PDB file of C-alpha atoms in Angstrom:
ATOM      1  CA  MET Y   1      21.650 -21.161   2.873  1.00  0.00           C
ATOM      2  CA  LYS Y   2      20.004 -23.896   4.925  1.00  0.00           C
ATOM      3  CA  PHE Y   3      17.198 -23.433   7.430  1.00  0.00           C
ATOM      4  CA  ALA Y   4      19.736 -23.919  10.240  1.00  0.00           C
ATOM      5  CA  ASP Y   5      21.706 -20.910   8.939  1.00  0.00           C
ATOM      6  CA  PHE Y   6      18.897 -18.425   9.548  1.00  0.00           C
ATOM      7  CA  LEU Y   7      19.300 -16.775  12.935  1.00  0.00           C
ATOM      8  CA  PRO Y   8      16.982 -14.286  14.656  1.00  0.00           C
ATOM      9  CA  GLY Y   9      18.427 -10.789  14.482  1.00  0.00           C
ATOM     10  CA  GLN Y  10      20.411 -11.562  11.358  1.00  0.00           C
ATOM     11  CA  THR Y  11      20.275  -9.192   8.383  1.00  0.00           C
ATOM     12  CA  ILE Y  12      20.974 -10.563   4.928  1.00  0.00           C
ATOM     13  CA  VAL Y  13      21.853  -7.942   2.322  1.00  0.00           C
ATOM     14  CA  HIS Y  14      21.831  -8.891  -1.349  1.00  0.00           C
ATOM     15  CA  GLY Y  15      21.967  -6.795  -4.487  1.00  0.00           C
ATOM     16  CA  PRO Y  16      21.670  -4.582  -6.283  1.00  0.00           C
ATOM     17  CA  ALA Y  17      19.509  -6.344  -8.834  1.00  0.00           C
ATOM     18  CA  ASP Y  18      19.947  -5.650 -12.521  1.00  0.00           C
ATOM     19  CA  VAL Y  19      18.273  -2.313 -13.111  1.00  0.00           C
ATOM     20  CA  LEU Y  20      14.907  -2.227 -14.851  1.00  0.00           C
ATOM     21  CA  SER Y  21      14.757  -0.417 -18.143  1.00  0.00           C
ATOM     22  CA  GLU Y  22      11.690   1.514 -19.260  1.00  0.00           C
ATOM     23  CA  GLU Y  23      11.045  -1.362 -21.660  1.00  0.00           C
ATOM     24  CA  ASP Y  24      11.117  -3.911 -18.785  1.00  0.00           C
ATOM     25  CA  ILE Y  25       8.636  -1.822 -16.808  1.00  0.00           C
ATOM     26  CA  VAL Y  26       6.236  -1.415 -19.728  1.00  0.00           C
ATOM     27  CA  ALA Y  27       6.506  -5.088 -20.785  1.00  0.00           C
ATOM     28  CA  PHE Y  28       5.640  -6.371 -17.297  1.00  0.00           C
ATOM     29  CA  ALA Y  29       2.801  -3.889 -16.935  1.00  0.00           C
ATOM     30  CA  ARG Y  30       1.246  -4.705 -20.307  1.00  0.00           C
ATOM     31  CA  THR Y  31       0.780  -8.288 -19.133  1.00  0.00           C
ATOM     32  CA  TYR Y  32      -0.009  -7.892 -15.444  1.00  0.00           C
ATOM     33  CA  ASP Y  33      -0.780  -4.287 -14.520  1.00  0.00           C
ATOM     34  CA  PRO Y  34      -1.649  -2.057 -17.490  1.00  0.00           C
ATOM     35  CA  GLN Y  35      -2.486   1.062 -15.486  1.00  0.00           C
ATOM     36  CA  TRP Y  36      -1.535   4.231 -17.372  1.00  0.00           C
ATOM     37  CA  PHE Y  37       1.260   5.238 -14.980  1.00  0.00           C
ATOM     38  CA  HIS Y  38       3.057   1.971 -15.838  1.00  0.00           C
ATOM     39  CA  VAL Y  39       2.528   1.958 -19.619  1.00  0.00           C
ATOM     40  CA  ASP Y  40       1.764   5.467 -20.963  1.00  0.00           C
ATOM     41  CA  ARG Y  41       4.986   7.481 -20.980  1.00  0.00           C
ATOM     42  CA  ALA Y  42       3.427  10.814 -21.976  1.00  0.00           C
ATOM     43  CA  ARG Y  43       0.552  10.687 -19.501  1.00  0.00           C
ATOM     44  CA  ALA Y  44       2.866   9.515 -16.717  1.00  0.00           C
ATOM     45  CA  ALA Y  45       5.284  12.375 -17.432  1.00  0.00           C
ATOM     46  CA  ALA Y  46       2.495  14.937 -17.153  1.00  0.00           C
ATOM     47  CA  SER Y  47       1.164  13.438 -13.911  1.00  0.00           C
ATOM     48  CA  ARG Y  48       2.049  13.532 -10.231  1.00  0.00           C
ATOM     49  CA  TRP Y  49       4.466  10.662 -10.938  1.00  0.00           C
ATOM     50  CA  GLN Y  50       6.564  12.743 -13.351  1.00  0.00           C
ATOM     51  CA  GLY Y  51       7.343   9.706 -15.465  1.00  0.00           C
ATOM     52  CA  LEU Y  52       6.700   5.992 -15.734  1.00  0.00           C
ATOM     53  CA  ILE Y  53       6.894   3.974 -12.532  1.00  0.00           C
ATOM     54  CA  ALA Y  54       7.141   0.204 -12.163  1.00  0.00           C
ATOM     55  CA  SER Y  55       4.172  -1.902 -11.130  1.00  0.00           C
ATOM     56  CA  GLY Y  56       4.421  -2.637  -7.438  1.00  0.00           C
ATOM     57  CA  TRP Y  57       4.036  -6.310  -8.325  1.00  0.00           C
ATOM     58  CA  GLN Y  58       7.146  -6.146 -10.471  1.00  0.00           C
ATOM     59  CA  THR Y  59       8.970  -4.608  -7.505  1.00  0.00           C
ATOM     60  CA  CYS Y  60       7.801  -7.613  -5.480  1.00  0.00           C
ATOM     61  CA  GLY Y  61       9.289  -9.876  -8.129  1.00  0.00           C
ATOM     62  CA  ILE Y  62      12.636  -8.141  -7.824  1.00  0.00           C
ATOM     63  CA  ALA Y  63      12.570  -8.600  -4.051  1.00  0.00           C
ATOM     64  CA  MET Y  64      11.732 -12.285  -4.540  1.00  0.00           C
ATOM     65  CA  ARG Y  65      14.561 -12.767  -6.994  1.00  0.00           C
ATOM     66  CA  LEU Y  66      17.029 -11.211  -4.553  1.00  0.00           C
ATOM     67  CA  ALA Y  67      15.677 -13.270  -1.631  1.00  0.00           C
ATOM     68  CA  HIS Y  68      16.163 -16.395  -3.733  1.00  0.00           C
ATOM     69  CA  GLU Y  69      19.707 -15.533  -4.762  1.00  0.00           C
ATOM     70  CA  GLY Y  70      20.783 -14.179  -1.407  1.00  0.00           C
ATOM     71  CA  ALA Y  71      19.140 -16.687   0.933  1.00  0.00           C
ATOM     72  CA  LEU Y  72      16.686 -19.317  -0.301  1.00  0.00           C
ATOM     73  CA  GLU Y  73      18.675 -20.917  -3.115  1.00  0.00           C
ATOM     74  CA  GLY Y  74      19.831 -24.382  -2.056  1.00  0.00           C
ATOM     75  CA  SER Y  75      17.687 -24.306   1.078  1.00  0.00           C
ATOM     76  CA  GLU Y  76      14.878 -26.676   2.065  1.00  0.00           C
ATOM     77  CA  SER Y  77      12.299 -23.960   1.322  1.00  0.00           C
ATOM     78  CA  PHE Y  78       9.153 -25.160  -0.444  1.00  0.00           C
ATOM     79  CA  GLY Y  79       7.005 -22.036  -0.482  1.00  0.00           C
ATOM     80  CA  SER Y  80       5.189 -19.379   1.476  1.00  0.00           C
ATOM     81  CA  PRO Y  81       1.694 -19.153   2.943  1.00  0.00           C
ATOM     82  CA  GLY Y  82       1.744 -15.374   2.659  1.00  0.00           C
ATOM     83  CA  LEU Y  83       2.651 -11.936   3.961  1.00  0.00           C
ATOM     84  CA  ASP Y  84       1.629 -10.107   7.115  1.00  0.00           C
ATOM     85  CA  TYR Y  85       1.579  -6.773   5.294  1.00  0.00           C
ATOM     86  CA  LEU Y  86       3.144  -5.122   2.284  1.00  0.00           C
ATOM     87  CA  LYS Y  87       3.951  -1.443   1.746  1.00  0.00           C
ATOM     88  CA  TRP Y  88       4.894   0.247  -1.502  1.00  0.00           C
ATOM     89  CA  LEU Y  89       6.757   3.185  -0.024  1.00  0.00           C
ATOM     90  CA  ASP Y  90       8.298   4.986  -2.966  1.00  0.00           C
ATOM     91  CA  PRO Y  91       8.040   4.672  -6.758  1.00  0.00           C
ATOM     92  CA  VAL Y  92      10.528   2.542  -8.668  1.00  0.00           C
ATOM     93  CA  ARG Y  93      11.726   4.181 -11.879  1.00  0.00           C
ATOM     94  CA  PRO Y  94      13.774   3.053 -14.871  1.00  0.00           C
ATOM     95  CA  GLY Y  95      17.419   2.719 -13.879  1.00  0.00           C
ATOM     96  CA  ASP Y  96      16.837   2.321 -10.150  1.00  0.00           C
ATOM     97  CA  ALA Y  97      19.253  -0.125  -8.495  1.00  0.00           C
ATOM     98  CA  LEU Y  98      17.452  -2.075  -5.764  1.00  0.00           C
ATOM     99  CA  THR Y  99      19.072  -3.963  -2.900  1.00  0.00           C
ATOM    100  CA  LEU Y 100      17.316  -6.342  -0.511  1.00  0.00           C
ATOM    101  CA  HIS Y 101      17.775  -6.055   3.233  1.00  0.00           C
ATOM    102  CA  ALA Y 102      16.193  -9.123   4.835  1.00  0.00           C
ATOM    103  CA  HIS Y 103      15.863  -9.118   8.615  1.00  0.00           C
ATOM    104  CA  VAL Y 104      15.292 -12.476  10.294  1.00  0.00           C
ATOM    105  CA  LEU Y 105      12.624 -12.154  12.984  1.00  0.00           C
ATOM    106  CA  GLU Y 106      11.697 -15.703  13.949  1.00  0.00           C
ATOM    107  CA  VAL Y 107      13.025 -19.176  13.151  1.00  0.00           C
ATOM    108  CA  ARG Y 108      11.286 -22.210  14.611  1.00  0.00           C
ATOM    109  CA  ARG Y 109      10.021 -25.717  14.026  1.00  0.00           C
ATOM    110  CA  SER Y 110       6.306 -26.401  13.980  1.00  0.00           C
ATOM    111  CA  ASN Y 111       5.099 -27.961  17.226  1.00  0.00           C
ATOM    112  CA  LYS Y 112       2.772 -30.289  15.369  1.00  0.00           C
ATOM    113  CA  GLN Y 113       5.126 -31.103  12.486  1.00  0.00           C
ATOM    114  CA  PRO Y 114       8.738 -31.131  13.700  1.00  0.00           C
ATOM    115  CA  ASP Y 115       9.998 -31.501  10.138  1.00  0.00           C
ATOM    116  CA  LEU Y 116       8.366 -28.194   9.186  1.00  0.00           C
ATOM    117  CA  GLY Y 117      10.615 -25.170   9.553  1.00  0.00           C
ATOM    118  CA  ILE Y 118       9.004 -21.740   9.795  1.00  0.00           C
ATOM    119  CA  LEU Y 119      10.869 -18.519   9.062  1.00  0.00           C
ATOM    120  CA  ARG Y 120       9.421 -15.063   9.517  1.00  0.00           C
ATOM    121  CA  TRP Y 121      11.468 -12.297   7.984  1.00  0.00           C
ATOM    122  CA  ARG Y 122      11.039  -8.657   7.027  1.00  0.00           C
ATOM    123  CA  TRP Y 123      12.151  -7.646   3.569  1.00  0.00           C
ATOM    124  CA  GLN Y 124      13.077  -4.097   2.722  1.00  0.00           C
ATOM    125  CA  LEU Y 125      14.010  -3.153  -0.807  1.00  0.00           C
ATOM    126  CA  VAL Y 126      16.195  -0.047  -0.902  1.00  0.00           C
ATOM    127  CA  ASN Y 127      17.122   2.051  -3.939  1.00  0.00           C
ATOM    128  CA  GLN Y 128      20.451   3.675  -4.846  1.00  0.00           C
ATOM    129  CA  ARG Y 129      19.520   6.797  -2.852  1.00  0.00           C
ATOM    130  CA  GLY Y 130      18.937   4.772   0.323  1.00  0.00           C
ATOM    131  CA  ALA Y 131      15.145   5.111   0.150  1.00  0.00           C
ATOM    132  CA  ALA Y 132      13.049   2.058   0.979  1.00  0.00           C
ATOM    133  CA  VAL Y 133      10.659   1.349  -1.897  1.00  0.00           C
ATOM    134  CA  LEU Y 134       9.075  -1.831  -0.527  1.00  0.00           C
ATOM    135  CA  GLU Y 135       8.628  -3.411   2.871  1.00  0.00           C
ATOM    136  CA  THR Y 136       6.892  -6.664   3.683  1.00  0.00           C
ATOM    137  CA  MET Y 137       6.820  -9.368   6.326  1.00  0.00           C
ATOM    138  CA  VAL Y 138       7.145 -12.806   4.757  1.00  0.00           C
ATOM    139  CA  THR Y 139       6.623 -16.293   6.148  1.00  0.00           C
ATOM    140  CA  SER Y 140       8.666 -19.032   4.459  1.00  0.00           C
ATOM    141  CA  LEU Y 141       8.285 -22.775   5.006  1.00  0.00           C
ATOM    142  CA  PHE Y 142      11.048 -25.393   4.955  1.00  0.00           C
ATOM    143  CA  ASP Y 143      10.847 -29.172   4.611  1.00  0.00           C
ATOM    144  CA  LEU Y 144      13.464 -30.386   7.090  1.00  0.00           C
ATOM    145  CA  ALA Y 145      12.860 -34.023   6.133  1.00  0.00           C
ATOM    146  CA  ALA Y 146      13.877 -33.330   2.524  1.00  0.00           C
ATOM    147  CA  ARG Y 147      17.029 -35.060   1.309  1.00  0.00           C
TER     148      ARG Y 147
ATOM    149  CA  MET X   1     -15.548   2.419 -13.059  1.00  0.00           C
ATOM    150  CA  LYS X   2     -15.210   5.707 -11.230  1.00  0.00           C
ATOM    151  CA  PHE X   3     -14.475   6.148  -7.530  1.00  0.00           C
ATOM    152  CA  ALA X   4     -18.121   7.124  -7.002  1.00  0.00           C
ATOM    153  CA  ASP X   5     -19.215   3.734  -8.379  1.00  0.00           C
ATOM    154  CA  PHE X   6     -17.527   1.738  -5.603  1.00  0.00           C
ATOM    155  CA  LEU X   7     -20.001   1.003  -2.828  1.00  0.00           C
ATOM    156  CA  PRO X   8     -19.356  -0.738   0.501  1.00  0.00           C
ATOM    157  CA  GLY X   9     -20.704  -4.268   0.436  1.00  0.00           C
ATOM    158  CA  GLN X  10     -20.403  -4.526  -3.335  1.00  0.00           C
ATOM    159  CA  THR X  11     -18.733  -7.557  -4.913  1.00  0.00           C
ATOM    160  CA  ILE X  12     -17.140  -7.186  -8.322  1.00  0.00           C
ATOM    161  CA  VAL X  13     -16.546 -10.465 -10.157  1.00  0.00           C
ATOM    162  CA  HIS X  14     -14.279 -10.509 -13.194  1.00  0.00           C
ATOM    163  CA  GLY X  15     -12.712 -13.335 -15.123  1.00  0.00           C
ATOM    164  CA  PRO X  16     -11.595 -15.916 -15.737  1.00  0.00           C
ATOM    165  CA  ALA X  17      -8.220 -14.683 -16.873  1.00  0.00           C
ATOM    166  CA  ASP X  18      -6.461 -16.341 -19.788  1.00  0.00           C
ATOM    167  CA  VAL X  19      -5.045 -19.564 -18.370  1.00  0.00           C
ATOM    168  CA  LEU X  20      -1.338 -19.796 -17.683  1.00  0.00           C
ATOM    169  CA  SER X  21       0.565 -22.389 -19.651  1.00  0.00           C
ATOM    170  CA  GLU X  22       3.508 -24.262 -18.189  1.00  0.00           C
ATOM    171  CA  GLU X  23       5.702 -22.068 -20.394  1.00  0.00           C
ATOM    172  CA  ASP X  24       4.174 -18.892 -18.913  1.00  0.00           C
ATOM    173  CA  ILE X  25       4.819 -20.174 -15.387  1.00  0.00           C
ATOM    174  CA  VAL X  26       8.420 -21.100 -16.098  1.00  0.00           C
ATOM    175  CA  ALA X  27       9.159 -17.875 -18.012  1.00  0.00           C
ATOM    176  CA  PHE X  28       7.906 -15.657 -15.174  1.00  0.00           C
ATOM    177  CA  ALA X  29       9.756 -17.699 -12.584  1.00  0.00           C
ATOM    178  CA  ARG X  30      13.064 -17.657 -14.457  1.00  0.00           C
ATOM    179  CA  THR X  31      13.057 -13.869 -14.205  1.00  0.00           C
ATOM    180  CA  TYR X  32      11.473 -13.218 -10.823  1.00  0.00           C
ATOM    181  CA  ASP X  33      11.243 -16.396  -8.719  1.00  0.00           C
ATOM    182  CA  PRO X  34      13.496 -19.222  -9.902  1.00  0.00           C
ATOM    183  CA  GLN X  35      12.713 -21.631  -7.063  1.00  0.00           C
ATOM    184  CA  TRP X  36      12.775 -25.263  -8.260  1.00  0.00           C
ATOM    185  CA  PHE X  37       9.039 -25.839  -7.793  1.00  0.00           C
ATOM    186  CA  HIS X  38       8.392 -23.074 -10.355  1.00  0.00           C
ATOM    187  CA  VAL X  39      11.030 -24.002 -12.955  1.00  0.00           C
ATOM    188  CA  ASP X  40      12.147 -27.667 -12.621  1.00  0.00           C
ATOM    189  CA  ARG X  41       9.382 -29.880 -14.009  1.00  0.00           C
ATOM    190  CA  ALA X  42      10.936 -33.205 -12.976  1.00  0.00           C
ATOM    191  CA  ARG X  43      11.792 -32.184  -9.440  1.00  0.00           C
ATOM    192  CA  ALA X  44       8.393 -30.543  -8.967  1.00  0.00           C
ATOM    193  CA  ALA X  45       6.635 -33.688 -10.214  1.00  0.00           C
ATOM    194  CA  ALA X  46       8.498 -35.846  -7.672  1.00  0.00           C
ATOM    195  CA  SER X  47       7.780 -33.433  -4.800  1.00  0.00           C
ATOM    196  CA  ARG X  48       4.893 -32.651  -2.479  1.00  0.00           C
ATOM    197  CA  TRP X  49       3.621 -30.286  -5.195  1.00  0.00           C
ATOM    198  CA  GLN X  50       3.173 -33.096  -7.749  1.00  0.00           C
ATOM    199  CA  GLY X  51       4.038 -30.778 -10.605  1.00  0.00           C
ATOM    200  CA  LEU X  52       5.055 -27.224 -11.392  1.00  0.00           C
ATOM    201  CA  ILE X  53       3.184 -24.476  -9.583  1.00  0.00           C
ATOM    202  CA  ALA X  54       3.101 -20.772 -10.414  1.00  0.00           C
ATOM    203  CA  SER X  55       5.058 -18.218  -8.429  1.00  0.00           C
ATOM    204  CA  GLY X  56       2.743 -16.578  -5.937  1.00  0.00           C
ATOM    205  CA  TRP X  57       3.896 -13.245  -7.348  1.00  0.00           C
ATOM    206  CA  GLN X  58       2.654 -14.234 -10.785  1.00  0.00           C
ATOM    207  CA  THR X  59      -0.689 -15.093  -9.192  1.00  0.00           C
ATOM    208  CA  CYS X  60      -0.683 -11.579  -7.739  1.00  0.00           C
ATOM    209  CA  GLY X  61      -0.107 -10.227 -11.226  1.00  0.00           C
ATOM    210  CA  ILE X  62      -3.139 -12.102 -12.527  1.00  0.00           C
ATOM    211  CA  ALA X  63      -5.274 -10.685  -9.710  1.00  0.00           C
ATOM    212  CA  MET X  64      -3.994  -7.191 -10.545  1.00  0.00           C
ATOM    213  CA  ARG X  65      -4.783  -7.604 -14.220  1.00  0.00           C
ATOM    214  CA  LEU X  66      -8.329  -8.682 -13.404  1.00  0.00           C
ATOM    215  CA  ALA X  67      -8.786  -5.831 -10.917  1.00  0.00           C
ATOM    216  CA  HIS X  68      -7.662  -3.415 -13.615  1.00  0.00           C
ATOM    217  CA  GLU X  69      -9.963  -4.821 -16.269  1.00  0.00           C
ATOM    218  CA  GLY X  70     -12.937  -5.333 -13.986  1.00  0.00           C
ATOM    219  CA  ALA X  71     -12.789  -2.179 -11.886  1.00  0.00           C
ATOM    220  CA  LEU X  72      -9.848   0.238 -12.062  1.00  0.00           C
ATOM    221  CA  GLU X  73      -9.647   0.862 -15.805  1.00  0.00           C
ATOM    222  CA  GLY X  74     -10.896   4.361 -16.572  1.00  0.00           C
ATOM    223  CA  SER X  75     -11.058   5.310 -12.893  1.00  0.00           C
ATOM    224  CA  GLU X  76      -9.177   8.085 -11.093  1.00  0.00           C
ATOM    225  CA  SER X  77      -6.886   5.496  -9.446  1.00  0.00           C
ATOM    226  CA  PHE X  78      -3.228   6.482  -9.238  1.00  0.00           C
ATOM    227  CA  GLY X  79      -1.730   3.655  -7.206  1.00  0.00           C
ATOM    228  CA  SER X  80      -1.672   1.759  -3.944  1.00  0.00           C
ATOM    229  CA  PRO X  81       0.247   2.226  -0.683  1.00  0.00           C
ATOM    230  CA  GLY X  82       0.050  -1.483   0.034  1.00  0.00           C
ATOM    231  CA  LEU X  83      -1.738  -4.524   1.403  1.00  0.00           C
ATOM    232  CA  ASP X  84      -2.943  -5.379   4.883  1.00  0.00           C
ATOM    233  CA  TYR X  85      -2.127  -9.062   4.380  1.00  0.00           C
ATOM    234  CA  LEU X  86      -1.739 -11.559   1.595  1.00  0.00           C
ATOM    235  CA  LYS X  87      -2.389 -15.308   1.656  1.00  0.00           C
ATOM    236  CA  TRP X  88      -1.384 -17.840  -0.941  1.00  0.00           C
ATOM    237  CA  LEU X  89      -4.007 -20.450  -0.134  1.00  0.00           C
ATOM    238  CA  ASP X  90      -3.660 -23.086  -2.830  1.00  0.00           C
ATOM    239  CA  PRO X  91      -1.202 -23.738  -5.663  1.00  0.00           C
ATOM    240  CA  VAL X  92      -1.876 -22.398  -9.146  1.00  0.00           C
ATOM    241  CA  ARG X  93      -1.099 -24.924 -11.880  1.00  0.00           C
ATOM    242  CA  PRO X  94      -0.864 -24.786 -15.672  1.00  0.00           C
ATOM    243  CA  GLY X  95      -4.350 -24.535 -17.156  1.00  0.00           C
ATOM    244  CA  ASP X  96      -6.053 -23.135 -14.053  1.00  0.00           C
ATOM    245  CA  ALA X  97      -8.759 -20.570 -14.840  1.00  0.00           C
ATOM    246  CA  LEU X  98      -8.742 -17.817 -12.213  1.00  0.00           C
ATOM    247  CA  THR X  99     -11.569 -15.399 -11.459  1.00  0.00           C
ATOM    248  CA  LEU X 100     -11.360 -12.349  -9.225  1.00  0.00           C
ATOM    249  CA  HIS X 101     -13.974 -11.685  -6.561  1.00  0.00           C
ATOM    250  CA  ALA X 102     -13.361  -8.189  -5.195  1.00  0.00           C
ATOM    251  CA  HIS X 103     -15.333  -7.177  -2.110  1.00  0.00           C
ATOM    252  CA  VAL X 104     -15.575  -3.459  -1.363  1.00  0.00           C
ATOM    253  CA  LEU X 105     -15.047  -2.840   2.351  1.00  0.00           C
ATOM    254  CA  GLU X 106     -14.588   0.899   2.705  1.00  0.00           C
ATOM    255  CA  VAL X 107     -14.885   3.924   0.420  1.00  0.00           C
ATOM    256  CA  ARG X 108     -14.089   7.369   1.751  1.00  0.00           C
ATOM    257  CA  ARG X 109     -12.420  10.702   1.134  1.00  0.00           C
ATOM    258  CA  SER X 110      -9.346  11.677   3.118  1.00  0.00           C
ATOM    259  CA  ASN X 111     -10.160  14.124   5.895  1.00  0.00           C
ATOM    260  CA  LYS X 112      -6.997  16.083   5.235  1.00  0.00           C
ATOM    261  CA  GLN X 113      -7.113  15.908   1.445  1.00  0.00           C
ATOM    262  CA  PRO X 114     -10.730  15.935   0.247  1.00  0.00           C
ATOM    263  CA  ASP X 115      -9.591  15.257  -3.325  1.00  0.00           C
ATOM    264  CA  LEU X 116      -8.009  11.972  -2.218  1.00  0.00           C
ATOM    265  CA  GLY X 117     -10.297   8.956  -2.471  1.00  0.00           C
ATOM    266  CA  ILE X 118      -9.440   5.869  -0.445  1.00  0.00           C
ATOM    267  CA  LEU X 119     -10.787   2.411  -1.278  1.00  0.00           C
ATOM    268  CA  ARG X 120     -10.195  -0.662   0.823  1.00  0.00           C
ATOM    269  CA  TRP X 121     -11.189  -3.901  -0.828  1.00  0.00           C
ATOM    270  CA  ARG X 122     -10.573  -7.613  -0.367  1.00  0.00           C
ATOM    271  CA  TRP X 123      -9.515  -9.583  -3.405  1.00  0.00           C
ATOM    272  CA  GLN X 124     -10.064 -13.305  -3.667  1.00  0.00           C
ATOM    273  CA  LEU X 125      -8.822 -15.210  -6.673  1.00  0.00           C
ATOM    274  CA  VAL X 126     -10.788 -18.402  -7.221  1.00  0.00           C
ATOM    275  CA  ASN X 127      -9.939 -21.290  -9.547  1.00  0.00           C
ATOM    276  CA  GLN X 128     -12.211 -23.371 -11.779  1.00  0.00           C
ATOM    277  CA  ARG X 129     -12.904 -25.772  -8.889  1.00  0.00           C
ATOM    278  CA  GLY X 130     -14.113 -22.946  -6.639  1.00  0.00           C
ATOM    279  CA  ALA X 131     -11.001 -22.985  -4.447  1.00  0.00           C
ATOM    280  CA  ALA X 132      -9.547 -19.653  -3.372  1.00  0.00           C
ATOM    281  CA  VAL X 133      -5.873 -19.518  -4.355  1.00  0.00           C
ATOM    282  CA  LEU X 134      -5.129 -15.967  -3.197  1.00  0.00           C
ATOM    283  CA  GLU X 135      -6.648 -13.530  -0.752  1.00  0.00           C
ATOM    284  CA  THR X 136      -5.440 -10.040   0.047  1.00  0.00           C
ATOM    285  CA  MET X 137      -6.715  -6.740   1.405  1.00  0.00           C
ATOM    286  CA  VAL X 138      -5.743  -3.871  -0.878  1.00  0.00           C
ATOM    287  CA  THR X 139      -5.851  -0.110  -0.414  1.00  0.00           C
ATOM    288  CA  SER X 140      -6.258   1.910  -3.615  1.00  0.00           C
ATOM    289  CA  LEU X 141      -5.952   5.685  -3.951  1.00  0.00           C
ATOM    290  CA  PHE X 142      -7.900   7.943  -6.306  1.00  0.00           C
ATOM    291  CA  ASP X 143      -7.227  11.500  -7.431  1.00  0.00           C
ATOM    292  CA  LEU X 144     -10.673  13.091  -7.409  1.00  0.00           C
ATOM    293  CA  ALA X 145      -9.314  16.386  -8.742  1.00  0.00           C
ATOM    294  CA  ALA X 146      -8.058  14.683 -11.909  1.00  0.00           C
ATOM    295  CA  ARG X 147      -9.737  15.744 -15.144  1.00  0.00           C
TER     296      ARG X 147
END
């Protein structure tokens, strides 16, 4: 998509992503988030989580991948200054199939820099049972002078 | 640390993390965030970024790893419901050495569930030049009935 294709009120749905295996979850967590409920199968199974769950940061990565494939790829986007909030709503488990629902809230040009496009959108990542596992409000920036 | 060791006003400093190589940055991005400024060396070098920069989500993973090592490991923590905000303040480049500064804002027990500990803390990830690259406000939950 291009910046001009984003319209307030629009919902972009993309997915599901390739499912995470238990090995994917443990491999990510060993590097970035080695808390026991992401890496220790036996302890996770005996806990409130009733099994291994994915690091919330890995879930963010899946949302990002889907946002790239479903919307940002080929656009003038050059990054993000951040998020207004982020909620991890439900655990992500091995085999879950996650789909991104991206709701466009605001699309505008910067007053001070007319070549700077600003998109504010809400991402929801939904599993195969229809439960939202992640919600966040993202700002994305676009270079409208880029060739 | 244990939940009882977190005190409002405290700052926990941990790091620096192992530096990311260009290969680490590209490998993460190919899976989770394949935007050109994370994976295409030539295009990134010719752009406003003047070289490859790490996915902001990978930067989050480094912050998480440091928070685990410097504070959460061995605690009663069982996860997080989310973040109040997140800012990617400055690019992270190959070779940057990132240190976590975690400021404890609030430590309390849930009124409704006295065995539930709630920590609110602000994470800042700072590079070797003293520039903050990431800031976020995290809520962490602790099971104070856990043995």
